[in-house]
Amino acid sequence: MKIYAIFHLNLMFSSIPEEDRSEVINRCYWPLLHLIEKYNFPLGVEASGITLEIIQDLAPAWIVKFKELLRANKAEFIGSGYGQIIGPLVPAAVNKANFRIGMQTSEKILGGRPEIALVNEQAWSAGLVSHYLETGYGGVFMDYDNPARFADWDDHIQHYPQRALGVSGESIPILWSRSMVFQKLQRFAHGELELPDYLNYVENLGTNDGWLPVYGNDAEIFDYRPGRYKTESNYSGQSEWEFIKEAFNALRDNGHTFFLPSEVLADLDNPLAGNKINLCSAEQPVPVKKQRKYNLTRWAVSGRNDFQINSLCKAISTKLEKIPATPASEKMWKELCFCWSSDFRTHITQKRFDNACRRLQYLALYSGASVREPEFVVKGRPLKIKSRHCRFETEQTSVVLNTAKGLAIHEAAFSDHDMVPVFGTLEHGYFKDIALGADFFSGHLIMEGPGVEKETDLYHVAPLFSETNESIDISCEMNLHSGRLEKSIKIHKQKQQIDILYRFKLENVPQGYIRLGHITLLTQNFDYESSRYEVSNGGGKEEFSLKGKDFDHSNNVSFLVSSAHASGMTDSRLVIGGQETALEISPLVDEHAFIAMVTCRQAVPTPFIRVAFSMQEMDETSRHNACDNTQFIFSTGFSIKPYSKAGSK
């Protein structure tokens, strides 16, 4: 069996205080080079551009030694980007800048260009392929275990390099990481597993001529404890790098050969290699490494105010895209890549978080960027209600609102869809399955968390009505448990578009999750066999068929982790529906960094298809009251309009 390993270096690691960085270099990074130099293990070493800069500043001798090993072909540098950015959560322009500046930094410090890139946090989307190719990478290192969960791949796929498909048919060679395999080495090094058990596990994985990645994760967890969890294994005082050396020697003694990672790519001509495969699926649009609790939401809408800082980052990127390329603008792109680093969004210390926020605010001021909020007020004359359902029509749009349920949309239709309602409410009893025995509304919000009452806006309201040449507006106010909510439905007259607006005036930041803009499709009214959703995750738009699918991105993983999957929606749009009856849903403020969660259930009489947009989820990184002002005063909203392949209407 042919073996390779890649060690990930990250001095931006969320739980490492800045004053500990020299200690990490001494305890973790120097032993790694000794493992390569003294014991002749050819290993891949990955680091972001930021980490290379920090090492060069704190330990230039380490850079000198590493370059010697690279020139001697005893080690291989693996690239990634300037910052450890989660590619499927940032606009395409940011990914391009991150890869570009990362490549320039490695050339400057190490004197060469890496051939292979490690996918940050193994968070993958097909939209990233074109960025890696444009930067000049010849392959990527990506997790196998999670994409394989929803793929019908032959067993040999895992043992050989393949080709990962992009959104337009392009592809890039891929060599595999294995989450459970690298976790086994971690357990052995931490004294949680005996050597015979570790070797037995590895031996049962391989094939005679196939490849196995015995490691593909952090270097900082050996001989150093970041202190993220109480469950971290105790450090015994005996060097864990000695345990790694012991494991590697045992594998070599058993007849297995270590290779540099790039040598895996030489096997692409093998009859079992080079298959063009899609790593993404409707069920899992963005695969991420390790177990289900470790998913896209942890960098998007959890942590310490992730939604707010991601929205400001998005506003800055929009500004920078409009600025001509100059040395000054490149410095701003570089600073944005720093501010969008994933580690500021997880277990970051308060001191480092505050410093990062200051830098982000300064960059916003310098670039002239800000996050807008939609302007609206509750206004108009009281609406005379004859029944709970009120219909409003223009020449192109028809909407029925439920005043007994907080202006939830009962049904909505557009002229492009021949005025056949495509989204609205599926009432209790529509589905035959008792598991779906509820009312499924559109246009509402849900807030829920441990120890607090579940909150929705499905109250009986007294709506106000106003009308202009541009729109019909129906608005209301309601009391929530922790404050007030203003809500408005705007029906445009000059175009086919319905807006749903919310303004929160709450006493504190809600705990748990906040999901808005639920849209339930009326699948009985269109060809649901052609149903799909389209979304951009850091690159071009990806399309996922919903035919025969059964999943729910918003399902909780555990009591602590509120959801399992999501899409980045990095161009601020999501398309969902049938081939001729699709909807385009967008935040009214492009900068608002929502993520999309799709539900698809095969049911009788028709499938249940729904999407919601999250601005806050819950996991072990959540610190939702991290800001000084604990009040939650915030306005946002979504637009819904018909969509066709020829373009949005």
XYZ file of C-alpha atoms in Angstrom:
649
model
C 0.000 0.000 0.000
C 1.228 3.467 -0.899
C 0.991 6.046 1.887
C 1.038 9.826 2.055
C 0.329 12.437 4.724
C -0.265 16.180 4.901
C 0.091 18.241 8.074
C -1.904 21.476 8.265
C -0.179 24.452 9.950
C -2.377 27.283 11.173
C -1.105 29.933 13.573
C -4.474 31.653 13.234
C -5.976 28.635 15.040
C -8.899 30.108 16.963
C -7.842 28.895 20.410
C -4.152 29.786 20.175
C -3.384 33.095 21.929
C -0.955 35.227 19.964
C 1.584 35.012 22.799
C 1.655 31.188 22.383
C 2.627 31.190 18.727
C 6.360 30.797 19.321
C 5.622 27.899 21.656
C 3.497 26.232 18.961
C 6.314 26.597 16.438
C 8.771 25.006 18.882
C 6.488 22.224 20.115
C 4.675 21.382 16.867
C 6.359 22.726 13.748
C 10.021 21.955 14.492
C 9.268 18.315 15.432
C 7.434 17.958 12.109
C 10.561 19.000 10.216
C 12.645 16.629 12.346
C 10.278 13.803 11.412
C 10.957 14.586 7.761
C 14.713 15.201 7.997
C 15.901 12.666 10.597
C 13.580 9.765 9.790
C 13.145 10.241 6.046
C 9.374 10.462 5.944
C 8.420 12.480 2.830
C 5.490 14.565 4.027
C 3.266 17.338 2.780
C 3.189 20.530 4.847
C 0.362 23.008 4.264
C 0.133 26.567 5.558
C -1.856 29.640 4.676
C -0.022 32.745 3.539
C -0.775 34.394 6.892
C 0.802 31.494 8.775
C 3.919 31.620 6.579
C 4.267 35.326 7.312
C 3.947 34.761 11.061
C 6.509 31.947 11.046
C 8.911 34.037 9.016
C 8.591 36.818 11.576
C 8.868 34.632 14.710
C 11.128 31.791 13.550
C 12.953 32.577 10.292
C 15.252 29.586 10.899
C 12.243 27.291 10.498
C 11.585 28.777 7.045
C 15.258 28.272 6.106
C 15.173 24.606 7.170
C 11.857 23.971 5.427
C 13.203 25.420 2.189
C 16.216 23.100 2.454
C 13.895 20.112 2.759
C 11.831 21.325 -0.197
C 14.936 21.689 -2.385
C 16.085 18.216 -1.356
C 12.655 16.828 -2.350
C 12.193 15.464 1.178
C 9.085 17.534 1.823
C 6.406 19.197 -0.245
C 4.623 22.468 0.360
C 0.850 22.317 -0.021
C -0.959 25.580 -0.706
C -4.413 26.844 0.235
C -4.835 30.620 0.181
C -3.668 33.716 1.981
C -6.260 33.205 4.713
C -8.032 30.083 5.853
C -11.289 31.150 4.235
C -14.308 28.882 3.809
C -14.598 29.086 0.031
C -18.307 28.141 -0.317
C -19.241 31.047 1.999
C -17.545 33.932 0.172
C -18.148 35.589 -3.216
C -16.164 34.366 -6.194
C -14.048 37.537 -6.254
C -12.869 36.858 -2.689
C -11.868 33.291 -3.524
C -9.910 34.554 -6.519
C -8.120 37.137 -4.375
C -7.410 34.668 -1.577
C -5.861 32.088 -3.901
C -3.948 34.738 -5.851
C -2.443 36.427 -2.788
C -1.759 33.072 -1.153
C 0.206 31.899 -4.171
C 2.174 35.164 -4.280
C 3.005 34.854 -0.572
C 4.306 31.309 -0.880
C 6.440 32.307 -3.869
C 7.884 35.222 -1.919
C 8.661 33.296 1.275
C 9.418 29.799 -0.006
C 10.580 30.574 -3.517
C 8.184 28.261 -5.326
C 4.604 27.547 -6.335
C 2.730 24.640 -4.762
C 1.170 22.098 -7.103
C -1.527 20.916 -4.706
C -3.998 22.887 -2.586
C -5.596 21.741 0.640
C -9.308 22.644 0.667
C -9.818 24.820 3.752
C -11.692 22.874 6.441
C -12.462 20.455 3.588
C -15.495 22.628 2.783
C -16.057 21.915 -0.891
C -18.215 23.211 -3.702
C -18.025 22.612 -7.438
C -17.759 26.374 -7.891
C -14.242 26.328 -6.428
C -12.770 24.228 -9.241
C -12.361 27.095 -11.699
C -10.620 29.210 -9.030
C -8.075 26.488 -8.254
C -7.385 25.965 -11.964
C -7.071 29.691 -12.648
C -4.547 30.028 -9.809
C -2.433 27.276 -11.346
C -3.056 24.366 -8.988
C -2.690 20.893 -10.456
C -4.724 19.115 -7.780
C -6.609 19.453 -4.507
C -6.606 17.520 -1.233
C -10.193 16.898 -0.111
C -12.136 14.635 2.249
C -13.557 11.406 0.827
C -15.782 10.211 3.657
C -18.436 12.940 3.591
C -19.004 13.257 -0.170
C -19.189 9.450 -0.323
C -22.171 9.425 2.057
C -24.506 10.603 -0.710
C -22.685 9.206 -3.751
C -23.054 5.900 -5.529
C -19.346 5.371 -6.044
C -17.514 2.119 -6.613
C -15.238 1.050 -3.766
C -12.043 1.703 -5.739
C -12.768 5.459 -5.934
C -11.329 5.962 -2.440
C -8.001 4.295 -3.239
C -6.942 6.289 -6.300
C -6.785 9.919 -7.430
C -9.891 11.053 -9.279
C -11.069 14.263 -10.932
C -13.534 16.592 -9.195
C -16.059 18.247 -11.492
C -16.706 21.976 -11.598
C -19.918 23.733 -12.594
C -19.198 23.940 -16.333
C -17.676 20.524 -17.001
C -14.126 21.497 -16.015
C -12.347 19.231 -13.547
C -9.306 19.135 -11.283
C -7.347 16.122 -9.998
C -8.203 15.199 -6.439
C -6.260 13.182 -3.880
C -8.192 12.071 -0.865
C -8.087 12.931 2.780
C -9.869 10.529 5.140
C -11.488 11.999 8.239
C -11.676 8.804 10.266
C -8.190 7.725 9.232
C -6.510 10.899 10.460
C -8.608 10.789 13.634
C -7.251 7.299 14.331
C -3.666 8.604 14.196
C -4.660 11.448 16.518
C -6.120 8.946 18.983
C -3.009 6.824 18.915
C -0.719 9.835 19.430
C -2.907 11.004 22.334
C -2.702 7.630 24.059
C -6.309 6.643 23.370
C -5.430 3.720 21.102
C -2.803 0.976 21.209
C -0.376 0.526 18.311
C -1.639 -2.962 17.308
C -5.194 -1.623 17.147
C -4.099 1.344 15.034
C -2.127 -0.859 12.629
C -4.983 -3.336 12.350
C -7.359 -0.502 11.432
C -5.028 0.838 8.736
C -4.265 -2.578 7.272
C -7.966 -3.287 6.809
C -8.426 -0.121 4.738
C -5.906 -0.517 1.973
C -5.408 -2.365 -1.278
C -2.229 -3.818 -2.698
C -1.493 -0.984 -5.114
C -3.874 1.697 -3.858
C -3.198 4.882 -1.896
C -4.007 5.768 1.698
C -3.708 9.195 3.380
C -2.685 8.353 6.945
C -2.934 11.991 8.013
C -4.498 15.188 6.713
C -5.219 17.550 9.582
C -3.806 19.932 12.233
C -0.213 19.840 13.435
C -0.981 22.037 16.477
C -2.779 19.274 18.391
C 0.414 17.283 19.016
C 2.420 18.317 22.113
C 0.136 21.347 22.495
C -3.455 21.643 23.648
C -5.458 24.525 22.136
C -7.899 24.303 25.045
C -11.127 24.349 23.038
C -12.826 21.471 24.838
C -12.916 20.016 28.331
C -12.839 16.611 26.638
C -9.385 17.172 25.126
C -7.038 14.372 26.064
C -4.494 15.187 28.739
C -0.943 15.774 27.627
C 1.163 13.054 29.254
C 4.506 14.864 28.867
C 5.850 12.198 26.515
C 6.264 13.686 23.056
C 3.331 12.804 20.834
C 5.586 13.278 17.839
C 7.428 10.199 19.107
C 4.150 8.289 18.902
C 3.662 9.495 15.339
C 7.205 8.409 14.486
C 6.452 5.021 16.033
C 3.297 4.614 13.972
C 5.003 5.674 10.748
C 7.960 3.358 11.360
C 5.585 0.463 12.022
C 3.768 1.117 8.765
C 7.055 1.223 6.899
C 8.237 -1.976 8.606
C 5.029 -3.635 7.416
C 6.088 -2.996 3.829
C 4.214 0.222 3.102
C 6.005 3.073 1.343
C 5.608 6.786 2.049
C 5.352 9.169 -0.911
C 5.104 12.901 -1.373
C 1.489 13.926 -2.035
C 2.146 15.104 -5.599
C 3.327 11.607 -6.496
C -0.274 10.435 -6.080
C -1.189 12.454 -9.169
C 1.210 10.380 -11.294
C -1.297 7.545 -10.849
C -4.112 9.382 -12.665
C -3.554 7.134 -15.689
C -4.387 4.047 -13.635
C -7.547 2.393 -15.036
C -9.182 2.840 -11.613
C -8.255 6.523 -11.371
C -9.185 9.742 -13.113
C -12.964 9.326 -13.000
C -14.836 12.626 -13.236
C -17.035 12.762 -10.149
C -19.271 15.292 -8.440
C -18.551 15.706 -4.743
C -21.727 17.715 -4.036
C -25.350 16.597 -3.826
C -28.789 18.038 -3.132
C -28.635 16.458 0.313
C -25.164 17.865 1.010
C -24.411 20.854 -1.249
C -21.240 21.678 0.733
C -19.372 18.657 2.139
C -17.141 19.357 5.142
C -14.630 17.161 6.960
C -15.309 15.020 10.031
C -18.645 14.150 11.627
C -22.032 15.830 11.032
C -21.720 18.233 13.967
C -18.891 19.881 12.018
C -20.733 21.582 9.172
C -20.954 24.783 7.140
C -23.116 26.656 9.657
C -20.243 26.925 12.182
C -18.464 29.556 10.042
C -21.597 31.156 8.582
C -24.136 31.886 11.303
C -22.758 30.676 14.616
C -19.679 31.695 16.650
C -19.532 35.307 17.852
C -21.947 37.243 15.636
C -20.876 35.432 12.459
C -23.804 36.771 10.445
C -22.933 40.382 11.239
C -19.212 40.142 10.511
C -19.796 38.070 7.371
C -22.308 40.650 6.142
C -19.795 43.458 6.646
C -17.109 41.414 4.874
C -19.531 40.892 1.998
C -20.236 44.631 1.804
C -16.494 45.343 1.642
C -15.955 42.792 -1.129
C -18.730 44.430 -3.154
C -16.934 47.772 -2.828
C -13.532 46.310 -3.716
C -14.898 44.662 -6.856
C -15.716 48.145 -8.153
C -12.251 49.558 -7.444
C -9.563 49.380 -10.183
C -6.701 46.992 -9.466
C -3.844 48.921 -7.858
C -1.268 48.124 -5.153
C -3.524 49.957 -2.692
C -6.606 47.919 -3.618
C -4.568 44.697 -3.433
C -3.647 45.580 0.154
C -7.346 45.940 0.919
C -8.106 42.558 -0.645
C -5.341 41.069 1.477
C -6.763 42.633 4.630
C -10.237 41.350 3.734
C -8.828 37.831 3.367
C -7.382 38.192 6.864
C -10.718 39.392 8.270
C -12.649 36.561 6.597
C -10.434 33.874 8.188
C -12.507 30.984 9.493
C -10.884 31.018 12.920
C -12.496 34.348 13.846
C -15.810 32.547 13.528
C -15.390 29.610 15.910
C -13.578 29.311 19.268
C -11.748 32.603 18.982
C -10.672 34.295 22.218
C -12.427 37.547 23.054
C -9.189 39.523 22.757
C -8.441 38.247 19.268
C -12.074 38.644 18.200
C -12.153 42.275 19.348
C -8.925 43.005 17.488
C -10.234 41.387 14.305
C -13.456 43.401 14.551
C -11.466 46.622 14.895
C -9.476 45.778 11.779
C -12.671 44.906 9.923
C -14.362 48.149 10.927
C -11.307 50.155 9.845
C -11.264 48.356 6.490
C -14.971 49.110 6.037
C -14.364 52.786 6.819
C -11.358 52.973 4.498
C -13.185 51.274 1.617
C -16.448 53.163 2.189
C -18.446 49.987 2.754
C -21.436 49.549 5.030
C -24.283 47.096 5.483
C -27.581 48.650 4.479
C -30.957 47.815 5.957
C -34.230 48.029 4.050
C -36.262 51.095 4.932
C -39.892 50.587 5.826
C -42.384 51.649 8.430
C -45.719 50.237 9.425
C -48.151 52.600 7.725
C -51.516 52.964 6.020
C -55.159 52.709 6.895
C -56.683 49.818 8.850
C -57.725 47.022 6.537
C -61.331 45.894 6.812
C -61.162 42.138 7.165
C -64.066 39.975 6.065
C -62.208 36.695 6.504
C -58.762 35.582 7.582
C -57.703 35.320 3.917
C -57.278 38.599 2.033
C -56.483 38.712 -1.684
C -54.423 41.460 -3.334
C -53.869 41.670 -7.076
C -51.956 43.582 -9.691
C -51.909 42.909 -13.430
C -48.999 40.515 -12.959
C -49.240 39.180 -9.419
C -51.832 37.722 -7.075
C -51.262 37.199 -3.351
C -53.523 35.822 -0.635
C -52.435 36.677 2.938
C -53.548 35.034 6.166
C -54.271 37.731 8.759
C -54.804 35.084 11.419
C -51.210 33.938 10.934
C -49.123 37.115 10.868
C -49.595 37.844 7.134
C -48.323 34.415 6.162
C -48.689 33.908 2.412
C -51.554 31.520 1.741
C -50.895 31.448 -1.986
C -49.046 33.566 -4.529
C -49.070 33.540 -8.325
C -47.287 35.339 -11.163
C -48.315 35.941 -14.755
C -45.199 34.129 -15.983
C -46.645 31.039 -14.325
C -50.077 31.605 -15.931
C -51.312 32.866 -12.552
C -51.127 29.361 -11.117
C -50.055 29.592 -7.445
C -46.553 28.176 -7.024
C -45.875 28.888 -3.341
C -47.950 29.464 -0.239
C -49.413 27.308 2.529
C -50.011 23.554 2.663
C -52.600 23.129 5.381
C -52.898 20.477 8.052
C -54.261 17.298 6.450
C -52.787 17.868 2.982
C -50.133 15.209 3.534
C -51.233 11.686 4.412
C -48.195 11.048 6.629
C -48.787 12.027 10.264
C -45.123 13.086 10.427
C -46.141 15.960 8.133
C -49.385 16.605 9.987
C -49.021 20.361 10.394
C -49.595 23.661 8.609
C -46.655 24.631 6.420
C -46.712 28.372 5.785
C -44.722 30.789 3.632
C -43.239 34.124 4.594
C -42.932 33.504 8.326
C -40.032 33.239 10.760
C -39.076 30.815 13.520
C -36.744 31.419 16.478
C -35.982 28.552 18.835
C -33.307 27.635 21.344
C -32.684 25.727 24.569
C -34.402 27.113 27.633
C -36.477 29.679 25.727
C -39.942 29.562 24.228
C -40.250 28.803 20.539
C -41.130 32.048 18.785
C -42.906 32.616 15.470
C -44.741 35.516 13.874
C -47.902 33.459 13.267
C -50.177 35.703 15.335
C -53.578 37.187 14.556
C -52.849 40.727 13.341
C -54.730 43.895 12.425
C -53.080 44.849 9.126
C -52.629 48.281 7.640
C -53.022 48.921 3.908
C -51.366 51.490 1.676
C -50.999 51.836 -2.082
C -48.810 53.852 -4.444
C -48.109 53.775 -8.166
C -45.258 51.373 -7.436
C -46.696 48.933 -4.926
C -49.365 47.633 -2.606
C -48.133 47.386 1.004
C -49.754 45.387 3.781
C -48.078 45.767 7.157
C -48.567 44.935 10.823
C -46.978 44.965 14.251
C -46.972 42.211 16.832
C -45.623 41.504 20.287
C -43.061 38.732 20.675
C -41.904 37.319 23.993
C -38.802 39.522 24.032
C -40.005 42.611 22.164
C -41.724 43.765 18.995
C -41.747 42.729 15.359
C -42.845 44.851 12.424
C -43.678 43.021 9.225
C -44.678 44.097 5.737
C -45.642 42.421 2.475
C -44.921 44.560 -0.596
C -46.521 43.608 -3.918
C -44.819 45.446 -6.771
C -46.963 46.807 -9.587
C -44.370 47.437 -12.290
C -42.758 44.013 -12.014
C -43.496 40.499 -10.860
C -42.069 40.633 -7.346
C -43.229 40.146 -3.781
C -41.136 41.418 -0.861
C -41.329 40.181 2.721
C -39.822 42.615 5.239
C -39.098 42.186 8.938
C -37.951 44.667 11.571
C -36.944 43.253 14.962
C -37.036 45.385 18.093
C -36.071 42.841 20.734
C -34.662 43.318 24.211
C -31.798 40.900 23.618
C -30.185 38.713 20.990
C -32.311 35.558 20.579
C -30.723 32.309 21.667
C -30.638 29.322 19.347
C -31.546 29.667 15.685
C -33.255 32.418 13.674
C -34.753 31.302 10.342
C -36.707 33.652 8.105
C -38.330 33.816 4.712
C -39.732 30.303 4.656
C -41.099 29.492 1.200
C -43.255 26.371 0.822
C -43.808 25.220 -2.751
C -47.293 24.205 -3.870
C -45.990 21.123 -5.629
C -49.482 19.996 -6.642
C -49.528 22.882 -9.127
C -46.424 22.094 -11.196
C -44.268 19.315 -12.566
C -42.428 18.345 -9.391
C -40.501 15.655 -11.280
C -38.410 18.503 -12.722
C -37.987 20.270 -9.382
C -34.527 21.444 -8.388
C -32.675 24.204 -6.617
C -29.804 26.329 -7.921
C -27.324 28.192 -5.758
C -23.807 29.610 -5.861
C -21.320 28.465 -3.245
C -18.265 30.622 -3.885
C -18.281 30.277 -7.666
C -20.662 29.604 -10.550
C -24.235 28.501 -10.004
C -24.730 24.822 -9.149
C -27.960 22.936 -9.887
C -29.305 20.108 -7.712
C -32.215 17.924 -8.778
C -34.869 17.240 -6.137
C -36.455 14.328 -7.995
C -36.901 11.432 -5.571
C -34.827 13.140 -2.857
C -35.527 12.940 0.870
C -33.593 15.287 3.179
C -33.828 18.307 5.463
C -30.826 20.628 5.774
C -32.338 22.229 8.883
C -32.594 19.019 10.905
C -30.674 19.270 14.144
C -27.644 17.023 14.600
C -27.935 16.992 18.383
C -29.390 19.049 21.217
C -26.389 21.366 20.857
C -25.996 21.519 17.054
C -29.140 22.946 15.467
C -28.624 21.985 11.808
C -26.626 19.717 9.540
C -26.242 21.311 6.103
C -26.701 24.549 4.186
C -25.771 26.444 1.031
C -23.665 29.588 1.027
C -25.808 31.552 -1.480
C -22.766 33.731 -2.171
C -24.330 35.656 -5.067
C -27.351 36.444 -2.858
C -29.776 34.359 -4.902
C -31.433 30.971 -4.729
C -33.611 29.438 -7.428
C -36.075 26.707 -6.529
C -39.049 25.059 -8.224
C -40.030 23.210 -11.368
C -38.537 23.560 -14.813
C -41.149 26.088 -15.966
C -42.293 27.348 -12.567
C -39.137 28.230 -10.665
C -38.801 31.058 -8.160
C -35.812 33.310 -7.547
C -35.463 34.323 -3.890
C -32.984 36.996 -2.811
C -32.237 39.007 0.329
C -33.399 42.589 -0.158
C -29.958 43.604 1.090
C -27.321 41.778 -0.967
C -24.769 42.166 1.820
C -26.828 40.165 4.307
C -24.956 36.884 4.546
C -27.836 34.436 4.885
C -27.413 30.747 4.247
C -30.136 28.656 2.625
C -31.621 25.454 4.015
C -33.703 23.273 1.711
C -36.144 20.549 2.737
C -37.399 17.868 0.341
C -39.597 14.998 1.506
C -41.205 12.368 -0.697
C -44.809 12.348 0.432
C -48.394 11.671 -0.633
C -50.051 13.239 -2.548
C -47.029 15.304 -3.694
C -43.491 15.980 -2.411
C -42.910 18.503 0.368
C -40.381 21.102 -0.824
C -39.425 24.145 1.192
C -36.556 26.577 1.747
C -35.696 28.814 4.687
C -32.904 31.321 5.253
C -30.868 31.305 8.440
C -29.038 34.190 10.072
C -28.195 32.312 13.263
C -27.682 28.685 14.226
C -26.469 26.983 17.360
C -23.421 24.807 18.043
C -20.556 24.612 20.526
C -18.992 27.802 19.105
C -22.088 29.965 19.704
C -21.621 33.183 21.657
C -24.650 35.143 20.535
C -24.319 37.847 23.204
C -20.693 38.634 22.433
C -21.403 42.227 21.381
C -21.655 45.092 23.862
C -25.203 46.015 22.871
C -27.378 43.048 23.754
C -30.477 44.557 22.117
C -31.509 43.052 18.802
C -32.687 45.825 16.486
C -32.440 44.684 12.913
C -34.259 45.004 9.576
C -34.094 42.619 6.655
C -36.241 40.985 4.026
C -36.493 38.869 0.899
C -37.827 39.238 -2.616
C -39.597 36.451 -4.501
C -40.084 36.550 -8.251
C -40.405 34.113 -11.171
C -37.264 32.777 -12.781
C -36.471 31.246 -16.140
C -33.312 29.859 -17.691
C -33.239 32.916 -19.921
C -32.869 35.095 -16.827
C -34.808 36.345 -13.859
C -38.029 38.215 -14.573
